[in-house]
mmCIF file of C-alpha atoms and ligand atoms in Angstrom:
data_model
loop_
_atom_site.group_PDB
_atom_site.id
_atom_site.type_symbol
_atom_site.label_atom_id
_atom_site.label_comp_id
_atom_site.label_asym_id
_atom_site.label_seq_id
_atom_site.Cartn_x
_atom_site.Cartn_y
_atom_site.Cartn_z
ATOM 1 C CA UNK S 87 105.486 122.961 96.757
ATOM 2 C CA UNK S 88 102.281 121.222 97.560
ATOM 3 C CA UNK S 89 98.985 122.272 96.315
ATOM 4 C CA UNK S 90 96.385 123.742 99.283
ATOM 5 C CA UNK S 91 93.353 122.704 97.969
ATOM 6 C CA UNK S 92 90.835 122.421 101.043
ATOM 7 C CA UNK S 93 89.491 119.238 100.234
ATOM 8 C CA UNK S 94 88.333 116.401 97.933
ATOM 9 C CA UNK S 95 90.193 113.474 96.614
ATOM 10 C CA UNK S 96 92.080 112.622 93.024
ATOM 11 C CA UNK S 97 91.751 109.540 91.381
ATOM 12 C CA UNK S 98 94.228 108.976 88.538
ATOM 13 C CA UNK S 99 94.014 106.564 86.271
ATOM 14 C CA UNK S 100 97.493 105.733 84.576
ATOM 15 C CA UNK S 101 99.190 102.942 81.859
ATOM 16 C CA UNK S 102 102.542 103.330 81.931
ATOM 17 C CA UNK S 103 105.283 105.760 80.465
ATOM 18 C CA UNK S 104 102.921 108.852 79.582
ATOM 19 C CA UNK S 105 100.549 108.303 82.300
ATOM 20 C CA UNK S 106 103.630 107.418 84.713
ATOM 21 C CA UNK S 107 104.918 111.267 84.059
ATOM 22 C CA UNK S 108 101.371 112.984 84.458
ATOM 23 C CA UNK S 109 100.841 110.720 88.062
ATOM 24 C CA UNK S 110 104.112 111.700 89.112
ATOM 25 C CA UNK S 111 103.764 115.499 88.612
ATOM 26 C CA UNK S 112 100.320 114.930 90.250
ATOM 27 C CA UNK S 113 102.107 113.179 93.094
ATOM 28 C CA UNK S 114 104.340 116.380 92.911
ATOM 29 C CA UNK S 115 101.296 118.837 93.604
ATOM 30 C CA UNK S 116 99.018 116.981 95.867
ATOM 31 C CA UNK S 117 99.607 115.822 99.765
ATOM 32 C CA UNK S 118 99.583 111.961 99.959
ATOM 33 C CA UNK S 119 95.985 111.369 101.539
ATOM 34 C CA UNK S 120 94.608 113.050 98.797
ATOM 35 C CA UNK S 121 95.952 111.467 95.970
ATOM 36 C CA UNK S 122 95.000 107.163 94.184
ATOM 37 C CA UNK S 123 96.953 106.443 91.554
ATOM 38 C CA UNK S 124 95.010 103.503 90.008
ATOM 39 C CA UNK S 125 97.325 101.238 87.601
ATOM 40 C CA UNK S 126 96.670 99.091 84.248
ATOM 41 C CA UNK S 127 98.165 95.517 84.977
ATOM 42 C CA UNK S 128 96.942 94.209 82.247
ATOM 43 C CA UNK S 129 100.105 94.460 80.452
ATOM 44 C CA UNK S 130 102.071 92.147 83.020
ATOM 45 C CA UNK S 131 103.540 88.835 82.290
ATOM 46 C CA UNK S 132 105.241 85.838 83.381
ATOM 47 C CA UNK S 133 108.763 85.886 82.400
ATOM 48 C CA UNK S 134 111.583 83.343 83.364
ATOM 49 C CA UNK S 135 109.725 83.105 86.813
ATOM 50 C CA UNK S 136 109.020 86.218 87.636
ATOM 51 C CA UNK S 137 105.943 88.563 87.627
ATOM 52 C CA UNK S 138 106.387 91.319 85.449
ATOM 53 C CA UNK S 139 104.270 94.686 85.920
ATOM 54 C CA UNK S 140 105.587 97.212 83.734
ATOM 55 C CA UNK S 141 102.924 100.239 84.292
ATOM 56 C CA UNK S 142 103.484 99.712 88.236
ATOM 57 C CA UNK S 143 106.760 100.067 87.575
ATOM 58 C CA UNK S 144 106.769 102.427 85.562
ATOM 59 C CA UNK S 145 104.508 104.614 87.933
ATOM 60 C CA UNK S 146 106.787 103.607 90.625
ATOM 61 C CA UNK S 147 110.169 104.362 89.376
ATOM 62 C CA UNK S 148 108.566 107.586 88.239
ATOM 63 C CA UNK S 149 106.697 108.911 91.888
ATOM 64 C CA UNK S 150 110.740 107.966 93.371
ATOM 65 C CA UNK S 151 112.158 109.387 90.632
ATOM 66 C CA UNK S 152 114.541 106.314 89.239
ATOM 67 C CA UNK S 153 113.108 106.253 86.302
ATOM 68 C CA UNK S 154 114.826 106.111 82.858
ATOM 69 C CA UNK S 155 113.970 109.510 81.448
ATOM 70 C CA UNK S 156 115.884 108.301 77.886
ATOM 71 C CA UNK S 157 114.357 104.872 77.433
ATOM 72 C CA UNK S 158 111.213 105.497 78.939
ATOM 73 C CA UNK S 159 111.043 102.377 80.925
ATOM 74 C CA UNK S 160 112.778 100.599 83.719
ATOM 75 C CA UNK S 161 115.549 102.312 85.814
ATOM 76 C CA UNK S 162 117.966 105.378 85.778
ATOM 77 C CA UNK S 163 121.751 104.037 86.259
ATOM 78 C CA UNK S 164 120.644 100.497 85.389
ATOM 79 C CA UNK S 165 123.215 97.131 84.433
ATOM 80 C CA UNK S 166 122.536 94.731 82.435
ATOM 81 C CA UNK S 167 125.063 92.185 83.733
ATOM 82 C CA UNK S 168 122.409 89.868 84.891
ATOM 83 C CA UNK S 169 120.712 89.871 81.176
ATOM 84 C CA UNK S 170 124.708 88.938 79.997
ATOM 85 C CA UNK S 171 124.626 86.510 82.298
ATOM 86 C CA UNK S 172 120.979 84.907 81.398
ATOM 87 C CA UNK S 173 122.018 85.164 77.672
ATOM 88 C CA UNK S 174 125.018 82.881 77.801
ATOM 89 C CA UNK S 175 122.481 80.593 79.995
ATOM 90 C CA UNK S 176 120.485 80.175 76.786
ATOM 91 C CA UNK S 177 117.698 81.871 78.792
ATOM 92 C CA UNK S 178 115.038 84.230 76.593
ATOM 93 C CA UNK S 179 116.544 87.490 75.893
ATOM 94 C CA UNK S 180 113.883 89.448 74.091
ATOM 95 C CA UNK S 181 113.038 91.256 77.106
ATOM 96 C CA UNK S 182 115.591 93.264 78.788
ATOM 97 C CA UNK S 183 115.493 93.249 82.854
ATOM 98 C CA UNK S 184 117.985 95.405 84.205
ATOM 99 C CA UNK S 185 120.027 94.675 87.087
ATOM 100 C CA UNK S 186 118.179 97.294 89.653
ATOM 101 C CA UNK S 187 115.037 96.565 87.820
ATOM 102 C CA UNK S 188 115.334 92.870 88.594
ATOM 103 C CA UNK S 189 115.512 93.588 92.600
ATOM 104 C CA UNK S 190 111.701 94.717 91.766
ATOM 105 C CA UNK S 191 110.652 91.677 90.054
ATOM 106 C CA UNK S 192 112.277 89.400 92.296
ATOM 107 C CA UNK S 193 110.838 90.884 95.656
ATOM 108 C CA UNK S 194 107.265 91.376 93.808
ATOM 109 C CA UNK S 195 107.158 87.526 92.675
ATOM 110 C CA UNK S 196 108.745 86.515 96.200
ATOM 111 C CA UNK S 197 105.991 88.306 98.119
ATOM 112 C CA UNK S 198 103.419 87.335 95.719
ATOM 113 C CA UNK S 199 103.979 84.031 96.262
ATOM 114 C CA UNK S 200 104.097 83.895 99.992
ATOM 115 C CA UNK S 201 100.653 84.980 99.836
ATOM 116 C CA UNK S 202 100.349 88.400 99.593
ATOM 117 C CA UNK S 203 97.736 90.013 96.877
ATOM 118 C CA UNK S 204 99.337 92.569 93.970
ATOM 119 C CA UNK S 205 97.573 95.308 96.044
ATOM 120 C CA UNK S 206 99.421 94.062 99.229
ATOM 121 C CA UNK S 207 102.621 93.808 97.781
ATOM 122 C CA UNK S 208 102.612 97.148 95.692
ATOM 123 C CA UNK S 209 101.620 99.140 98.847
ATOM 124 C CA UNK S 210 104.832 97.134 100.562
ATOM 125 C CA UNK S 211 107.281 97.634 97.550
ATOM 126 C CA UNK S 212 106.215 101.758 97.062
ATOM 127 C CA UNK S 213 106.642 102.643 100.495
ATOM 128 C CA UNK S 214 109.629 100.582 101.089
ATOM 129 C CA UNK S 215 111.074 102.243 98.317
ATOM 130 C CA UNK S 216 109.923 105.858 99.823
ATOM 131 C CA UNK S 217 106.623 106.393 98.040
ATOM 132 C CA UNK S 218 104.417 108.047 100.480
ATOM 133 C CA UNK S 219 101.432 108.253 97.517
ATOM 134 C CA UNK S 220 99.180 105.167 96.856
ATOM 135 C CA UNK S 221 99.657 103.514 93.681
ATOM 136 C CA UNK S 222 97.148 100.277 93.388
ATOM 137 C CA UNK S 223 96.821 98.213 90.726
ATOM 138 C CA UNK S 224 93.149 98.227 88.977
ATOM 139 C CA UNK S 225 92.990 94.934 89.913
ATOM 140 C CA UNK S 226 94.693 91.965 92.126
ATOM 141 C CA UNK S 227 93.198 89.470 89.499
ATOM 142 C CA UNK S 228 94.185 88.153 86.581
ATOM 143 C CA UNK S 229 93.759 90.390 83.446
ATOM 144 C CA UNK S 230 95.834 90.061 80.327
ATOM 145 C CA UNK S 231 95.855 92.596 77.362
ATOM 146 C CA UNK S 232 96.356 90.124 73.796
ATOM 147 C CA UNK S 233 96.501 91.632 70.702
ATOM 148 C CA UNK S 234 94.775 90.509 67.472
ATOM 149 C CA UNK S 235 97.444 90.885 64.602
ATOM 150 C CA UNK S 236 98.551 89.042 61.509
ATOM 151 C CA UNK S 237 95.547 87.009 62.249
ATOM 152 C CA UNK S 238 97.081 85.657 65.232
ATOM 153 C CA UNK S 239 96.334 86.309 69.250
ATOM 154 C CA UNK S 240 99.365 87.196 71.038
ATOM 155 C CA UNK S 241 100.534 88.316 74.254
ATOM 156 C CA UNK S 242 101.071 92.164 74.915
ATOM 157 C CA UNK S 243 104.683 92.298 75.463
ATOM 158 C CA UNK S 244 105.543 89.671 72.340
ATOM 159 C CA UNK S 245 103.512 92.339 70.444
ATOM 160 C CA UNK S 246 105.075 95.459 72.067
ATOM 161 C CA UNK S 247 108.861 94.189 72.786
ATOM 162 C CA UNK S 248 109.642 90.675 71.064
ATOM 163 C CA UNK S 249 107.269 91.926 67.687
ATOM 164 C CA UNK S 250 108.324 96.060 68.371
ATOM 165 C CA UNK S 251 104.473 96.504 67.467
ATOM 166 C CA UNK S 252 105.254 95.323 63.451
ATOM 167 C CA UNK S 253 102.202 92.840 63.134
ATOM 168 C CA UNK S 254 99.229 94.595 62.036
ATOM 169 C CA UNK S 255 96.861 94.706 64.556
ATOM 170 C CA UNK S 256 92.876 93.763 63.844
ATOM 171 C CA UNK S 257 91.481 94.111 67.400
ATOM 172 C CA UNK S 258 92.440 93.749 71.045
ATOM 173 C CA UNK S 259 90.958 92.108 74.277
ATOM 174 C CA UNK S 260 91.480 92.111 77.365
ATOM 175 C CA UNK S 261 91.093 88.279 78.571
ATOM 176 C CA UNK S 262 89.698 88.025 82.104
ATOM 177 C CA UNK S 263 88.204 91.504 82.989
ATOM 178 C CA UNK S 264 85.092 90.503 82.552
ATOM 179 C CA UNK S 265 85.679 88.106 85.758
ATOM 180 C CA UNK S 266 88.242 90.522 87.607
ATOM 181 C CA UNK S 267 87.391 92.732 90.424
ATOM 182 C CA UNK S 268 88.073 96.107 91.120
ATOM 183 C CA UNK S 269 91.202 96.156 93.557
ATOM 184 C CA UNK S 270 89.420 97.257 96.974
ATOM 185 C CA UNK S 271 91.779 101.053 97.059
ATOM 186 C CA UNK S 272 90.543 100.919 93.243
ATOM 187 C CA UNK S 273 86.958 99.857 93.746
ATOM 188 C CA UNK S 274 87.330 102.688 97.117
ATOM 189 C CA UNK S 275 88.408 105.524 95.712
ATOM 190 C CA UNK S 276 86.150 105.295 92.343
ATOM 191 C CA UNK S 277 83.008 106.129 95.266
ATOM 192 C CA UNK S 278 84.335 108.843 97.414
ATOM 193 C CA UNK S 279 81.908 111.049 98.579
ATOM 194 C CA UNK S 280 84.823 113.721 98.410
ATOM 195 C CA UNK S 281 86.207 112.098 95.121
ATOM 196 C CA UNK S 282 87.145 115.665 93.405
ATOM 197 C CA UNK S 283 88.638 114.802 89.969
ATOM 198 C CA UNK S 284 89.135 111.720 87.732
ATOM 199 C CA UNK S 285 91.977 112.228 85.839
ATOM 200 C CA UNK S 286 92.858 109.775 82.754
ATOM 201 C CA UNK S 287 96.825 110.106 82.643
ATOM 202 C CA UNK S 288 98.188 110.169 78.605
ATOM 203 C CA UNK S 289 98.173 106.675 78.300
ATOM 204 C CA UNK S 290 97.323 104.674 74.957
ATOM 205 C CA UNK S 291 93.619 104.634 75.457
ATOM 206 C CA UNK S 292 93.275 101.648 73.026
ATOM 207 C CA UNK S 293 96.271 99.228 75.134
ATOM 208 C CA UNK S 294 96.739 101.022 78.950
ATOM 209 C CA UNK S 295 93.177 103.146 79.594
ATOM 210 C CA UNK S 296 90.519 100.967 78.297
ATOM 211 C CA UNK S 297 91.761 97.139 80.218
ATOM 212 C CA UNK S 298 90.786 99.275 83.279
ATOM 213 C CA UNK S 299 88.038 101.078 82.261
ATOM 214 C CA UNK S 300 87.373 97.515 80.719
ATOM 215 C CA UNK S 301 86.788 96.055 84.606
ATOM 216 C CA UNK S 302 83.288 96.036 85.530
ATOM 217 C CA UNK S 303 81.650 99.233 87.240
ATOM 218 C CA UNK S 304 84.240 101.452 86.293
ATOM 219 C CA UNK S 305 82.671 103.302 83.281
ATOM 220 C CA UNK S 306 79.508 103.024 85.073
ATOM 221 C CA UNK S 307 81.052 104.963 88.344
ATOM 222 C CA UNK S 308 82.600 107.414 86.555
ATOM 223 C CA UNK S 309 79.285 107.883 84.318
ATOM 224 C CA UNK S 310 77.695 108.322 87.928
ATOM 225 C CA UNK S 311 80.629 110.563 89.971
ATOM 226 C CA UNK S 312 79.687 114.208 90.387
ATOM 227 C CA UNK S 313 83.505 114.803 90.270
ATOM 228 C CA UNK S 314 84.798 116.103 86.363
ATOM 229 C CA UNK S 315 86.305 113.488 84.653
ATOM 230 C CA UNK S 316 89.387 114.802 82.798
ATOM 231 C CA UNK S 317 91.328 112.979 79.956
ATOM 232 C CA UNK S 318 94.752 114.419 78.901
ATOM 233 C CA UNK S 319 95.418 112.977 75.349
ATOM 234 C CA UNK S 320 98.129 111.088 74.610
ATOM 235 C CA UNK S 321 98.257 112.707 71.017
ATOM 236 C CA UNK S 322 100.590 115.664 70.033
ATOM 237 C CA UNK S 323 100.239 116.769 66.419
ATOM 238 C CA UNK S 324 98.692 113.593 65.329
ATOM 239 C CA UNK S 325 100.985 111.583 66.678
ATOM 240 C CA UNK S 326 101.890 109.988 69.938
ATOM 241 C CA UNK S 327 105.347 110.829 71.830
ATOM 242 C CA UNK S 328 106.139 107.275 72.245
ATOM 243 C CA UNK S 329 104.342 104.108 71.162
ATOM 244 C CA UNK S 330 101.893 102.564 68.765
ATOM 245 C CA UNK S 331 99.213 104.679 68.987
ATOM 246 C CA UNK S 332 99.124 106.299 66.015
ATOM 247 C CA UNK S 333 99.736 102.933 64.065
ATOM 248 C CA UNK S 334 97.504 101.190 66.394
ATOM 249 C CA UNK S 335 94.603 103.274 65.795
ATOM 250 C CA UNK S 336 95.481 104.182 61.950
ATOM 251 C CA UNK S 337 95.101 99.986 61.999
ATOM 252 C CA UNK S 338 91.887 99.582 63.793
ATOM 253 C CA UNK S 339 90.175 101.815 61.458
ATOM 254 C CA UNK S 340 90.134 105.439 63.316
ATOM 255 C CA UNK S 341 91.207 108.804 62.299
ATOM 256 C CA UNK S 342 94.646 109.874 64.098
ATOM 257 C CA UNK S 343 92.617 112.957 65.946
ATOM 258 C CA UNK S 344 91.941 114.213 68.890
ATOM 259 C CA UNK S 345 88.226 113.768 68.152
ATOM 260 C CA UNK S 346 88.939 110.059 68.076
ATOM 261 C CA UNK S 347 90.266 110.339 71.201
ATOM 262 C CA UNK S 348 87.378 111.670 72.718
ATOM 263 C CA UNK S 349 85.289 109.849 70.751
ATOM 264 C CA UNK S 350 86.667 106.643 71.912
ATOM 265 C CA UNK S 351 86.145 108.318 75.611
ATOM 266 C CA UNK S 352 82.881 109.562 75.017
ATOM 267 C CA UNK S 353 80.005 109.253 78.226
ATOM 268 C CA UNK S 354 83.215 108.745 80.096
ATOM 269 C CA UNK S 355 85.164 112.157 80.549
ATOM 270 C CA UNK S 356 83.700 115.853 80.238
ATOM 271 C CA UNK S 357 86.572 117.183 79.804
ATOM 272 C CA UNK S 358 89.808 117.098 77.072
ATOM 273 C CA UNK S 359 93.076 118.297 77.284
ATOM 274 C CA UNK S 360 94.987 118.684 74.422
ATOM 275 C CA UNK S 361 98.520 119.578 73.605
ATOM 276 C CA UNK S 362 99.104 123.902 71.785
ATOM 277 C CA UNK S 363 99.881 122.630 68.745
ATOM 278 C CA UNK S 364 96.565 120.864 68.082
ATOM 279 C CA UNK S 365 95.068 123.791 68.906
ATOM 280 C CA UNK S 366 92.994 123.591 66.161
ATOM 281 C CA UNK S 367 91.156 120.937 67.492
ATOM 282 C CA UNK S 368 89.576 122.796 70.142
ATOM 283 C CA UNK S 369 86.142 124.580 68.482
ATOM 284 C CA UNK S 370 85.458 120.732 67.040
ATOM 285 C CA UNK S 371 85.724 119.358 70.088
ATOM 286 C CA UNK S 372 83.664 121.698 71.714
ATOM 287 C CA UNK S 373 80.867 121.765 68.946
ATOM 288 C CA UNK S 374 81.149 117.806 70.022
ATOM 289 C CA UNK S 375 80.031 119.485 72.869
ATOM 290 C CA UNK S 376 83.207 118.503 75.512
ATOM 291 C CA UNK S 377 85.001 121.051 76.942
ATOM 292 C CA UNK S 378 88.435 120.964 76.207
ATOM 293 C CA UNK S 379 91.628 122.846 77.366
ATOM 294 C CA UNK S 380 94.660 123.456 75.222
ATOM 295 C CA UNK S 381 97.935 123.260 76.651
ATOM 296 C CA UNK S 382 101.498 121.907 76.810
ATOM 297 C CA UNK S 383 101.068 118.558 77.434
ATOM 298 C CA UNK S 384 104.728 117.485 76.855
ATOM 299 C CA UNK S 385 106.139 116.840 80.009
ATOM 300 C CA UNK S 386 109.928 117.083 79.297
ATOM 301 C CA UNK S 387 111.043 117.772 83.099
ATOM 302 C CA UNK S 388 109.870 117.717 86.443
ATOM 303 C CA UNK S 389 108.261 121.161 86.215
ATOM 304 C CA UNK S 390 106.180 120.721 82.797
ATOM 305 C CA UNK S 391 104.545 117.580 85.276
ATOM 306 C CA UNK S 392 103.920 119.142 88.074
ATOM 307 C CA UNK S 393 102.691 122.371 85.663
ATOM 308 C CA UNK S 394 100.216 119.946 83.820
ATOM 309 C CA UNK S 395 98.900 118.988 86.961
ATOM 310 C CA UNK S 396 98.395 122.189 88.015
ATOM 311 C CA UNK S 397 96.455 122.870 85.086
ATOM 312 C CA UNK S 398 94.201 119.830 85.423
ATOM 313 C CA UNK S 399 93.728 120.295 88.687
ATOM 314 C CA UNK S 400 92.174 124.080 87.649
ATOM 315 C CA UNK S 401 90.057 122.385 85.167
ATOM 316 C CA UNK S 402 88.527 120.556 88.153
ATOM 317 C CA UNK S 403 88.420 123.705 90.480
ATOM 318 C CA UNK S 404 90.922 122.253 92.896
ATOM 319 C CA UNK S 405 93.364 124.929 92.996
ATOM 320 C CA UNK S 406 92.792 128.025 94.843
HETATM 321 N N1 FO1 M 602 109.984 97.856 76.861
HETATM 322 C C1 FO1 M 602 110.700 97.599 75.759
HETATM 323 O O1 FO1 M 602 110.434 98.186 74.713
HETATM 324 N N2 FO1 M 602 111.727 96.675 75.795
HETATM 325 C C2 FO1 M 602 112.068 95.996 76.916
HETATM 326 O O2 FO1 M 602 112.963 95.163 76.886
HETATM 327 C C3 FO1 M 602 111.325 96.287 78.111
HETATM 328 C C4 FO1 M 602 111.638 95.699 79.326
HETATM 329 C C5 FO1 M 602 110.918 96.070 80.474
HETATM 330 C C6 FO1 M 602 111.256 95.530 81.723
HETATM 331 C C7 FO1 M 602 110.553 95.884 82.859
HETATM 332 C C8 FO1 M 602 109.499 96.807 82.762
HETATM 333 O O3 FO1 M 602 108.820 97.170 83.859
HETATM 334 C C9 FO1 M 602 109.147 97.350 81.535
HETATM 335 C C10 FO1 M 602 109.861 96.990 80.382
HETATM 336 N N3 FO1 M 602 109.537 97.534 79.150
HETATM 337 C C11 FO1 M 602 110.264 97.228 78.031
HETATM 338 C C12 FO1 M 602 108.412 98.464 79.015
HETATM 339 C C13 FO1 M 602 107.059 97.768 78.779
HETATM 340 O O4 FO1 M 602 107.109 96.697 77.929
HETATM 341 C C14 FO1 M 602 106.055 98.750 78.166
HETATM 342 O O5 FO1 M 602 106.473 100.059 78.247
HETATM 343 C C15 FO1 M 602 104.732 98.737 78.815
HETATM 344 O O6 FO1 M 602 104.189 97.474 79.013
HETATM 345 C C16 FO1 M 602 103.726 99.586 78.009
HETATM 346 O O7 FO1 M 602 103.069 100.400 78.886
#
């Protein structure tokens, strides 16, 4: 059931697996025209040809609801006979492209390099694939997340996939941003006069949140916007439900806390939410002087999305 909220606009800011789930149960609450879904691309690659953009995917597969709810990434009913096939080819193997998954990366890099921007194409590839919501990427330049570890630079998804996150990492950067613009439904929605809500999806804020808040006059709009800007951590019990983060930030030097979290966001977001059983956390972050909500923030199903939603949406008055 969709959400009657008069008016005012939601601009969601999402990496990919967490963030993916919260953007799709926000997708599952709000009408189309009053929903951006603005996407990290700073994780995507060149691989054997073809463009690679996880987080959009990610987001995409989960607004049409193909995604792999056991893996976490790429398709639901996937192959793998093309990946057999590229194997005995000789061809890198390290990172697995499923057979369904492939159709994506193949039409993206086709389209891409007819001519069309990343903002172009996504808009084509979502609604052709029945997305009626509008999922843009931050950017349609060039940004590249490359992680400091073992005293070596290296590519996100050698880190992530080829590495599984083992190296120890020292710092990260986010090559380009400082030169990239703000994808124009990005750079559109971030001024709304009606924006009503920022909402920063449980990504890794470290690897998926901070390459776009990394992109110049982002932090500054949403230090200017009227609208509430709400974070939903990524962190459940001190740890996070999938990924690095907990290593990640254990290895750049920062307590494994909530407060972190909002530390890290801090002049950015008013507003916290944190999963019951950190409950805890709550009075420090509020002597911190944030406000912060504690709820489930596991979103095992459909419904616990579209419930979180709900509930961030209250935090930001939308919902009657
Ligand atoms: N993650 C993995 O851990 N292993 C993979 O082989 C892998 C392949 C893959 C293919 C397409 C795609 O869109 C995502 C894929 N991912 C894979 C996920 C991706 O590396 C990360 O989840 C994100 O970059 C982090 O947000």
């Amino acid at each position: 059931m969709t959400i009657d909220i008069s008016s005012g606009h939601i601009l969601a800011l999402s990496g990919g697996v967490g963030g993916a789930k919260l953007a799709s149960g926000l997708a599952g609450v709000l009408p189309p025209e009053r929903l951006t879904i603005a996407v990290n691309t700073a994780d995507d690659f060149e691989h054997l040809g073809l463009t690679i953009c996880p987080d959009i995917d990610s987001v995409t597969y989960a607004l049409a609801g193909l995604n792999d709810m056991q893996r976490g990434w790429g398709m639901k009913d996937e192959s793998w006979q093309a990946m057999e096939m590229l194997r005995r080819l000789g061809e890198a193997d390290w990172f697995n492209l499923g057979d369904r998954d492939l159709a994506m990366h193949i039409a993206r890099s086709w389209r891409l390099r007819e001519g069309e921007s990343l903002s172009q194409v996504t808009a084509r590839l979502t609604g052709e694939i029945g997305i009626a919501h509008t999922i843009v990427p931050m950017s349609d330049d060039l940004v590249r997340t490359e992680i400091c570890a073992d005293g070596v630079w290296m590519d996100f998804q050698r880190y992530f996939v080829a590495e599984q996150c083992r190296p120890v990492a020292a710092s990260v950067r986010f090559t380009g941003a400082d030169k990239a613009r703000l994808s124009p439904a990005f750079a559109q929605a971030l001024v709304r006069q009606d924006l009503a809500a920022v909402v920063i999806c449980p990504s890794n804020p470290y690897l998926s949140v901070d390459p776009i808040l990394s992109l110049g006059g982002v932090t500054s709009a949403l230090e200017a916007t009227k609208a509430p800007v709400i974070a939903v951590s990524p962190l459940v019990g001190g740890a996070a439900l999938k990924g690095p983060l907990a290593k990640l930030m254990a290895e750049l030097g920062k307590p494994v806390s909530n407060s972190a979290i909002a530390g890290h966001y801090r002049g950015v977001i008013d507003h916290l939410v944190i999963d019951a059983v950190d409950a805890a956390d709550e009075r420090g972050l509020r002597e911190a002087g944030l406000c912060a909500t504690v709820t489930q923030t596991v979103m095992r199903e459909a419904a616990d999305r579209e419930r979180l939603a709900r509930e961030v949406l209250a935090i930001a008055g939308g919902v009657d």
